[in-house]
CSV table of C-alpha atoms and ligand atoms in Angstrom, one decimal:
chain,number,residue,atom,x,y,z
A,168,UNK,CA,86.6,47.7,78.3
A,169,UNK,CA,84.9,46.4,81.5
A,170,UNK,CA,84.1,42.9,82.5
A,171,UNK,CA,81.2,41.7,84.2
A,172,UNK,CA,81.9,39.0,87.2
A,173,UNK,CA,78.3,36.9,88.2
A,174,UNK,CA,78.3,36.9,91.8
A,175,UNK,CA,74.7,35.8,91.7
A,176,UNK,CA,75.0,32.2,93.5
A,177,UNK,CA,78.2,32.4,94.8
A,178,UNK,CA,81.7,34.6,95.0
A,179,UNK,CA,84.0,33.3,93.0
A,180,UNK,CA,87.9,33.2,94.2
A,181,UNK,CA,89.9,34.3,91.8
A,182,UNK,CA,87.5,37.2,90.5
A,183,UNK,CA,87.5,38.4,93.7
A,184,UNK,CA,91.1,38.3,94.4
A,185,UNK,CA,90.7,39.8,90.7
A,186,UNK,CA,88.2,42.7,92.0
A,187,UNK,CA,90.7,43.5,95.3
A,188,UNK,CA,93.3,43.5,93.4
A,189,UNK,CA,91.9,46.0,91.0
A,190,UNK,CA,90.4,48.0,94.1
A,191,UNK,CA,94.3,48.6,95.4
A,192,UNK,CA,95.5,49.9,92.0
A,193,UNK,CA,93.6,52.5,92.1
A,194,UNK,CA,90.1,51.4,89.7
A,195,UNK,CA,86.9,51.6,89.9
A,196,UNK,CA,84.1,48.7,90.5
A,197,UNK,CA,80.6,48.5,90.7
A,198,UNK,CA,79.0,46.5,93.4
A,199,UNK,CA,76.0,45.5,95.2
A,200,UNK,CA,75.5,45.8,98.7
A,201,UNK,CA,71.7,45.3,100.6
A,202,UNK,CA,71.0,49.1,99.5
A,203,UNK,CA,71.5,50.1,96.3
A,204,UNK,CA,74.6,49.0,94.0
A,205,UNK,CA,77.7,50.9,95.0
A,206,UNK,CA,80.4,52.6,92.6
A,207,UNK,CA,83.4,52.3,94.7
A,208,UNK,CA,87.0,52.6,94.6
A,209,UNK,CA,90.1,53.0,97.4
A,210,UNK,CA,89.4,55.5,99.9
A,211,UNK,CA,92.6,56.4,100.8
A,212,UNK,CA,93.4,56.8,97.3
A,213,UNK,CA,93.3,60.6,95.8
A,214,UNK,CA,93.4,59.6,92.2
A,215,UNK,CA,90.9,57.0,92.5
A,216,UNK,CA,88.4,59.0,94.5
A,217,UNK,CA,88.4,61.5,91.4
A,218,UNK,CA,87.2,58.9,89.3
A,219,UNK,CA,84.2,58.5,91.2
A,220,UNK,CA,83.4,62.2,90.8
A,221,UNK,CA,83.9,61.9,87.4
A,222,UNK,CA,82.0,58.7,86.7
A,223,UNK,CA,78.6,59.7,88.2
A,224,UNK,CA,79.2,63.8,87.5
A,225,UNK,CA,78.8,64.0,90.7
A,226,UNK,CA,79.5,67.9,92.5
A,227,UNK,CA,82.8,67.9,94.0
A,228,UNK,CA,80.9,69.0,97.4
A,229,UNK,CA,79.0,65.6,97.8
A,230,UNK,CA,80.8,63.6,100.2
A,231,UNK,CA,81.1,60.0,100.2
A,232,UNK,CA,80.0,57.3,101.8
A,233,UNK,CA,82.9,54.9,102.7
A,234,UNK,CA,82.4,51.6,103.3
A,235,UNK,CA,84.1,48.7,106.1
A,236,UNK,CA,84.2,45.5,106.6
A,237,UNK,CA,85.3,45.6,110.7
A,238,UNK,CA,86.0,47.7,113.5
A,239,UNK,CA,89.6,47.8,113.2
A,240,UNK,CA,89.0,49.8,109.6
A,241,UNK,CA,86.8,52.2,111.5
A,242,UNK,CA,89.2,52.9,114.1
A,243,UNK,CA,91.9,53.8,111.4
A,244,UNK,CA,89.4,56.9,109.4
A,245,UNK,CA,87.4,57.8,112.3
A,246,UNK,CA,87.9,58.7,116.1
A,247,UNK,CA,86.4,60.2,119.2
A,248,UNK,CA,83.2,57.6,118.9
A,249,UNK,CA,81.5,58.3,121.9
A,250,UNK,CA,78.9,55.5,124.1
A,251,UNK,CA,75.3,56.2,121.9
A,252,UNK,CA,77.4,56.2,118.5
A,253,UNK,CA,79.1,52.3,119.8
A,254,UNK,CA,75.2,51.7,120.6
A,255,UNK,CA,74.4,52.6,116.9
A,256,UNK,CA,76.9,50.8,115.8
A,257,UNK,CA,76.4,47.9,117.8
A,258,UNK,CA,72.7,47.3,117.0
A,259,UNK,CA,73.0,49.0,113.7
A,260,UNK,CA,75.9,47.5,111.7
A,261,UNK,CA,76.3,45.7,109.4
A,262,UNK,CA,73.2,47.1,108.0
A,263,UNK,CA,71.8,50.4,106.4
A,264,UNK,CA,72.9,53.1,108.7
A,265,UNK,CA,75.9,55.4,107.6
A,266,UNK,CA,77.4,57.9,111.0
A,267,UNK,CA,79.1,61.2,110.4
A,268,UNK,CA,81.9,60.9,113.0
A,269,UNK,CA,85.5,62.9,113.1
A,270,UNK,CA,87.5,62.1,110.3
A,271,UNK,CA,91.6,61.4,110.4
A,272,UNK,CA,94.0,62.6,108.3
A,273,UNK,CA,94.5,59.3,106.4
A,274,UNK,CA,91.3,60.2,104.1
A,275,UNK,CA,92.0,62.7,101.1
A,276,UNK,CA,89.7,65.2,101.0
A,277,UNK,CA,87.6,64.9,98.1
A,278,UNK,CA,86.4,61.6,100.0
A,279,UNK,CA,84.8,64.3,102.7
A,280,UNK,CA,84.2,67.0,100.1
A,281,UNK,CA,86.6,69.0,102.5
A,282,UNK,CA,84.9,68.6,106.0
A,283,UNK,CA,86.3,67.4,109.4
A,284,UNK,CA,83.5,64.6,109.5
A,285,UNK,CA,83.5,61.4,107.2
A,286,UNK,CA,80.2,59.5,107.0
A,287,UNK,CA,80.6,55.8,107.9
A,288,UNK,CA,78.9,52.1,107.2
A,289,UNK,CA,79.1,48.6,107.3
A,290,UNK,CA,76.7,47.0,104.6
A,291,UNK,CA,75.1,43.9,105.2
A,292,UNK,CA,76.0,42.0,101.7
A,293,UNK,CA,78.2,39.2,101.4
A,294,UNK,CA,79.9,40.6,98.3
A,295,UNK,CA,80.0,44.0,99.4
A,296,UNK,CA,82.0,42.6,102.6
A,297,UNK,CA,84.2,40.2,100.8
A,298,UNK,CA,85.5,43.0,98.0
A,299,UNK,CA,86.3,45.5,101.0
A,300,UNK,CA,87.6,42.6,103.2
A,301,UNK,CA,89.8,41.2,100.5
A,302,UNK,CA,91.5,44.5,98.9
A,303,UNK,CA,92.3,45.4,103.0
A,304,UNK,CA,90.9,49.1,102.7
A,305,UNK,CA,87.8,51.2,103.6
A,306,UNK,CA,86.1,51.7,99.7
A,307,UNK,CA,84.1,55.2,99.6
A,308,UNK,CA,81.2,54.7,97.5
A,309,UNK,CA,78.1,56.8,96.2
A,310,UNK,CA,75.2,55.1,94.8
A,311,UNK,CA,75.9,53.6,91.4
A,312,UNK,CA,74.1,55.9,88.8
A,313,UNK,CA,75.1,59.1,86.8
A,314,UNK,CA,74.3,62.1,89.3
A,315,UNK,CA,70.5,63.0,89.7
A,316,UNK,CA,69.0,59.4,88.4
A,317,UNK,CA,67.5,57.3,90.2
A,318,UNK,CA,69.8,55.3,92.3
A,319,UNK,CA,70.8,51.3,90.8
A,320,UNK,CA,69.3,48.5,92.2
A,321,UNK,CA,69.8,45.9,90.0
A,322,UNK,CA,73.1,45.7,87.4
A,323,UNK,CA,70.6,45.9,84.3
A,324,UNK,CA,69.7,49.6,85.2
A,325,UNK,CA,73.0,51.0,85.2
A,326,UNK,CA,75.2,49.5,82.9
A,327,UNK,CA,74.7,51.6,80.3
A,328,UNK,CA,75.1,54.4,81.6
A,329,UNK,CA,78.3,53.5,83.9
A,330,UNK,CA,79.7,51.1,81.2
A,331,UNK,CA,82.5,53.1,80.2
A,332,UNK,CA,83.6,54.9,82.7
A,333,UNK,CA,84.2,51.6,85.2
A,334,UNK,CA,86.6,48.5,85.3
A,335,UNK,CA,84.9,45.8,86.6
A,336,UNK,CA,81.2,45.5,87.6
A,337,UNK,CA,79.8,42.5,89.9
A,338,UNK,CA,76.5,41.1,89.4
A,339,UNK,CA,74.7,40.5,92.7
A,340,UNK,CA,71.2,40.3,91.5
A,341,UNK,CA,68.7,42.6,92.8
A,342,UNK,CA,69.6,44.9,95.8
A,343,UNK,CA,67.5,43.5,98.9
A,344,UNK,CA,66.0,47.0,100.6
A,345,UNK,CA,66.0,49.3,97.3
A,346,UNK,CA,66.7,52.9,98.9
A,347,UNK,CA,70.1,54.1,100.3
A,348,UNK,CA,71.2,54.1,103.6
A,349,UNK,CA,70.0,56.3,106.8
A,350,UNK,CA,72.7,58.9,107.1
A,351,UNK,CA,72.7,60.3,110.6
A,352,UNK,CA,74.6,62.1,112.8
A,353,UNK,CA,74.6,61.5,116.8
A,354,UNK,CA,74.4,65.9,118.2
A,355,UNK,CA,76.1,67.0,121.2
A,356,UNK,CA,73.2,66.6,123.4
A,357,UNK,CA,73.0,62.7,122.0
A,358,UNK,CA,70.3,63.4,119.8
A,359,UNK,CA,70.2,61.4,116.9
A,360,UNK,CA,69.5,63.7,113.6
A,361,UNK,CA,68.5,61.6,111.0
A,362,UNK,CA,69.9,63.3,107.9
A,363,UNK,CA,68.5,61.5,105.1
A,364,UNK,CA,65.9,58.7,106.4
A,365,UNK,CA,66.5,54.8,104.9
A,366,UNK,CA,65.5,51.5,106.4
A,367,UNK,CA,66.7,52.1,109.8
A,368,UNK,CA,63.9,54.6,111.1
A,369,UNK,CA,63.5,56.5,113.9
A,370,UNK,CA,61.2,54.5,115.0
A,371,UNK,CA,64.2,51.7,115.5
A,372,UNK,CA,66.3,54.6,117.2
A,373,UNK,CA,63.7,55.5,119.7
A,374,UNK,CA,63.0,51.9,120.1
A,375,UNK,CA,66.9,51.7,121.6
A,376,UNK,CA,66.0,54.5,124.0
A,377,UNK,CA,67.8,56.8,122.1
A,378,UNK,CA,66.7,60.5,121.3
A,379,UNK,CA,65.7,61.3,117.3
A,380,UNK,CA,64.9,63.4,115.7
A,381,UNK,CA,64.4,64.2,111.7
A,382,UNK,CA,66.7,66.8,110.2
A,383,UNK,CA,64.2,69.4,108.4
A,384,UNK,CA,65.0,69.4,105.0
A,385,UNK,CA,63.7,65.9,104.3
A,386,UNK,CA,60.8,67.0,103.2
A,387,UNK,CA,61.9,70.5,101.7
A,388,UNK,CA,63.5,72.0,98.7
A,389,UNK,CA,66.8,73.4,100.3
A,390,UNK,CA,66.6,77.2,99.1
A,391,UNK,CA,69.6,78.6,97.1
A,392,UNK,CA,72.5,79.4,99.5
A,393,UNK,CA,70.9,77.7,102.8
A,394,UNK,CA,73.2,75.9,104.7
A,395,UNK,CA,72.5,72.0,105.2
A,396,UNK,CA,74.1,69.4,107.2
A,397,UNK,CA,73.9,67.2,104.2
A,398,UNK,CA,75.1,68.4,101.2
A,399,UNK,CA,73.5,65.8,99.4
A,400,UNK,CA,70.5,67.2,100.2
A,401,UNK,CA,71.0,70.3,97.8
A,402,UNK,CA,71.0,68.3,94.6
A,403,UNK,CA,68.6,67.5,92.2
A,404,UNK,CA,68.0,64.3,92.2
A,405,UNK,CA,66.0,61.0,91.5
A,406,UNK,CA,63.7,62.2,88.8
A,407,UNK,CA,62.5,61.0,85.8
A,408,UNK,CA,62.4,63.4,82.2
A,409,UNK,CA,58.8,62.8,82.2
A,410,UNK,CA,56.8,65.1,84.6
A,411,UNK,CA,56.3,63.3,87.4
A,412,UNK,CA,53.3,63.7,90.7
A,413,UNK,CA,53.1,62.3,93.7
A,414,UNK,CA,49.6,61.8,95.2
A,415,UNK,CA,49.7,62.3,99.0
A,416,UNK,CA,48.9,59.1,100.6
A,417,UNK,CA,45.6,58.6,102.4
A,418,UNK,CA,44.5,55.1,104.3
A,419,UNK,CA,40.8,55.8,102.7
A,420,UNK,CA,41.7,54.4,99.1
A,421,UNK,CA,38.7,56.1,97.8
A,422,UNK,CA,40.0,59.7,98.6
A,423,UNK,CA,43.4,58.7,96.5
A,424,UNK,CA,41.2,57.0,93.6
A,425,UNK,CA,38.9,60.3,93.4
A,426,UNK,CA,41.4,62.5,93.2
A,427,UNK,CA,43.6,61.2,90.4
A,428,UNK,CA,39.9,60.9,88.6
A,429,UNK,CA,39.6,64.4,89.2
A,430,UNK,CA,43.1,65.1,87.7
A,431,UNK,CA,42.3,63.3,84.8
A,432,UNK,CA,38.9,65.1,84.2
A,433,UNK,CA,41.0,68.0,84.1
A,434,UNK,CA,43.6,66.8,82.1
A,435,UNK,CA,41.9,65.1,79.5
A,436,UNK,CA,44.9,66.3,76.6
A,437,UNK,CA,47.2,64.1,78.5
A,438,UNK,CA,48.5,60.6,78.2
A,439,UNK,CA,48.9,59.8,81.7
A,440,UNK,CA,50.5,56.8,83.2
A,441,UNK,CA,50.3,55.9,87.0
A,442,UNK,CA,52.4,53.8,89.5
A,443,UNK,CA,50.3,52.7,92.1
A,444,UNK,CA,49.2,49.5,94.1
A,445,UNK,CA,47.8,46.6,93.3
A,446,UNK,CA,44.6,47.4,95.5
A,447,UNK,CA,44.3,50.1,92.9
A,448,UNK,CA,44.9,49.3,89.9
A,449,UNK,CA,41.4,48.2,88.9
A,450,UNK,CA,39.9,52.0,89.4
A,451,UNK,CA,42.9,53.6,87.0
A,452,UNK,CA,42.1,51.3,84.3
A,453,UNK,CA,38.6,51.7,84.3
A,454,UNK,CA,40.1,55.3,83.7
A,455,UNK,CA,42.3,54.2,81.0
A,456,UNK,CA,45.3,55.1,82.7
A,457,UNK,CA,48.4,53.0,81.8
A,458,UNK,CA,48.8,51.6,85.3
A,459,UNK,CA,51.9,49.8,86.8
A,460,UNK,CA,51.6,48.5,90.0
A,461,UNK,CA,54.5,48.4,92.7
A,462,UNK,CA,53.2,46.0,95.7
A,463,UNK,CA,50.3,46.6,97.8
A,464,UNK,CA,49.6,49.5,99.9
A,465,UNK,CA,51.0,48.4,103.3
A,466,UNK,CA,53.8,46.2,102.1
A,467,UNK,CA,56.3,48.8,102.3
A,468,UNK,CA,59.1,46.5,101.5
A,469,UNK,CA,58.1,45.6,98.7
A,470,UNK,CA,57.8,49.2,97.2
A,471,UNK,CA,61.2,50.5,98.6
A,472,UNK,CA,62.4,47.6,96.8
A,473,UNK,CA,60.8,48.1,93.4
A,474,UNK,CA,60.8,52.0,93.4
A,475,UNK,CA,64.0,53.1,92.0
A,476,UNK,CA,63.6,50.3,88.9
A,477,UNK,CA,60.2,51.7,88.6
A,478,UNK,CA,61.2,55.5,88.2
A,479,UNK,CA,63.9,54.5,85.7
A,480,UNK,CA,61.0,52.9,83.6
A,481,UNK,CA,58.8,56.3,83.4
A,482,UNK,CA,60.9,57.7,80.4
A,483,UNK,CA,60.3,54.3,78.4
A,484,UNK,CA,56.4,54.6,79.2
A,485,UNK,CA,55.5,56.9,76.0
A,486,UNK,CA,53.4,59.0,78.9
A,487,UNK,CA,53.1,62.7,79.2
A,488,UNK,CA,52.9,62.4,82.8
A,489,UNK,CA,53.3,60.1,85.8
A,490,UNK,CA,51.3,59.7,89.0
A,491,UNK,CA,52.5,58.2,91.8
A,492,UNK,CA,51.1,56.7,94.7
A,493,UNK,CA,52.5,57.8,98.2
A,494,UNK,CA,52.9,55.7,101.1
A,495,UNK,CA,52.3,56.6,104.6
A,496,UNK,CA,55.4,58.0,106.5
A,497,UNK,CA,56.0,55.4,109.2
A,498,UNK,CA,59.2,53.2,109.3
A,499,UNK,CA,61.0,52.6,106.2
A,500,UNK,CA,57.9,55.0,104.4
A,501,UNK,CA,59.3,58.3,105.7
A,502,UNK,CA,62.1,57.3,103.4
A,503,UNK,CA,60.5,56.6,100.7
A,504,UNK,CA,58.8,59.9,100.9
A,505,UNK,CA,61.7,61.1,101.1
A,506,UNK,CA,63.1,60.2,97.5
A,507,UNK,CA,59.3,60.1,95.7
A,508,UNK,CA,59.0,64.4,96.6
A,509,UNK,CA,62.1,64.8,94.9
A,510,UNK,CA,61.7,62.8,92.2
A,511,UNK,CA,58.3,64.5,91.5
A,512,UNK,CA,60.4,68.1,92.4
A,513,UNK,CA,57.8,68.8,94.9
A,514,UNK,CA,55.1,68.5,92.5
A,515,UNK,CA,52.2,66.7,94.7
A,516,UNK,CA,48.1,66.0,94.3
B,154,LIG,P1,75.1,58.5,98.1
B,154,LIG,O1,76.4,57.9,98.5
B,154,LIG,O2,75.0,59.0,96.7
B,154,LIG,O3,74.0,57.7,98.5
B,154,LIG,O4,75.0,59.8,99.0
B,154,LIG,C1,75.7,59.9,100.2
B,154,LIG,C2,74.9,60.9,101.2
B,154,LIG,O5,75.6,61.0,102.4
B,154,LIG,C3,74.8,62.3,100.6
B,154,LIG,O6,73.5,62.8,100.9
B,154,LIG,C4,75.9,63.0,101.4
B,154,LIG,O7,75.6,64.4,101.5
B,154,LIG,C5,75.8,62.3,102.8
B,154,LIG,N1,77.1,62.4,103.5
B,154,LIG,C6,78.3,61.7,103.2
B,154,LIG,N2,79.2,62.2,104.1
B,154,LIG,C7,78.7,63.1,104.9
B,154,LIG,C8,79.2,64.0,105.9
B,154,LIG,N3,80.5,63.9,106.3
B,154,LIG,N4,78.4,64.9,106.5
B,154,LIG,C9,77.1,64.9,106.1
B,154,LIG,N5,76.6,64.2,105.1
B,154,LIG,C10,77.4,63.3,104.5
B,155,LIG,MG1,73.2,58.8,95.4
């Protein structure tokens, strides 16, 4: 059986000692950090890294993200970080960035899914700090969720579906950002490649003087057998049962609004449901589209918050097909994108 520890208004003492505790003996916890909710366990444990794989079904070539609390825990996993990686670091952490540096020995390789580089971060989230502080060891840790759903950002949405396969979850409340972390990895010329886009954007790399760039397959369907830098990237992932659409975002509302009405003019069989903004939701209804608004078109905080709970909902929507309402790929957008095209498996209006 698990337990559920509220750490909603404040981390309690003994259930954290409790949750490190647990954490060195090798079990499995669920917590939040400012991303998404984390299913984490020792990192330096073999055994206990297995159970990760085995709680989400994740593919035993997805590497893990492992998480720190200080320096001194980065220096013991990962070495040769050179000046524009410190920079990174420096104006980057704690916060949503993960880096791919050179792995040591110390990490069993399922943690790295078998490569020579170990992706890296320090989340901004009290709890998420005090667990890895307290149990004294780096905890890898995937996004909570069975592999392919939508990622957890609140302990509601994935408690089912982790409930028995986990010792202890934490209750932090609602994740603050909503999408996973920028994964990126500093080249050999210095060039940032931003591997899988999140709140930290490339925008805030060039802003540090820093050369980005995006890695190409953030917008693509990696073909069968292509070789990516992130093997993430290969999986299917994010999407609802319910077919799902994403309409391509346009700044002149009227172009979106005309042509979902032109979709449903030619869909007319259809029960169609639609996630969209609030700017919006007027027009759909006059439509009689079931409508469910995420936040208003330019508050894209507000959306990469509320997105991943939204997709979760589709299935419960007694639709035969979502909509949903892209937003434009600047800043924290691009990553949106990112996870809306595959949850709607590159099906786009
Ligand atoms: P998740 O923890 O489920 O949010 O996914 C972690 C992401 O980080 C996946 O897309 C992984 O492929 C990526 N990742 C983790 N470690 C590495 C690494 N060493 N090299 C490249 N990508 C990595
Ligand atoms: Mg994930």
């Amino acid at each position: 059986m698990s337990v559920i520890y509220n750490f909603k208004e404040n981390i309690k003492k003994e259930e954290l000692d409790n949750v490190a505790q647990n954490i060195k003996m090798g079990k499995v916890v669920v917590f939040p950090t400012e991303t998404v909710y984390g299913i984490g366990a020792d990192a330096t444990n073999k055994e206990a890294v297995d159970k990760i794989f085995i709680a989400k079904g994740r593919p035993q070539d997805n590497p893990l993200i492992v998480h720190i609390s200080n320096i001194k825990m980065l220096n013991s996993i990962a070495e040769d970080v050179n000046d524009i990686e410190k920079k990174l670091i420096e104006n980057f952490w704690p916060g949503p960035m993960t880096i791919i540096l050179k792995s040591k020995d110390i990490l069993p390789k399922n943690v790295t899914a078998g490569l020579k580089t170990v992706g890296i971060r320090m989340p901004d989230n009290d709890i998420a700090l005090s667990i890895i502080e307290s149990a004294g060891v780096p905890i890898a840790a995937p996004s909570a969720n069975v592999s392919g759903r939508p990622s957890g950002t609140k302990l509601e949405d994935v408690y089912d579906e982790l409930k028995d396969k986990v010792d202890i979850f934490v209750d932090g409340g609602s994740t603050n950002i909503g999408i996973e972390s920028t994964v990126l990895k500093v080249e050999e010329d210095n060039t940032v490649r931003i591997l899988r886009p999140g709140k930290i954007s490339i925008e805030d790399i060039l802003n540090l003087g820093i050369n980005a760039k995006l890695d190409e397959h953030i917008f693509k369907d990696v073909k069968e057998g292509e070789k990516v830098e992130s093997p993430g990237m290969k999986h299917r992932h994010y999407a609802p049962k319910t077919k799902t659409i994403l309409l391509e975002y346009n700044s002149d509302d009227s172009i979106m609004i005309n042509k979902v009405k032109e979709y449903i003019s030619e869909n007319t069989n259809k029960k169609v449901g639609i996630i969209c903004f609030e700017e919006h939701e007027n027009e759909y209804q006059k439509m009689g589209i079931k409508c469910i608004t995420i936040a208003k078109k330019n508050n894209l905080m507000g959306i990469s918050k509320n997105i991943f709970s939204l997709l979760r909902n589709i299935d419960n929507l007694d639709i035969d097909l979502c909509i949903v309402e892209g937003v434009e790929k600047k800043l924290i957008g691009t990553a949106i994108m990112n996870r809306l095209i595959r949850a709607c498996e590159y099906n786009i209006l």
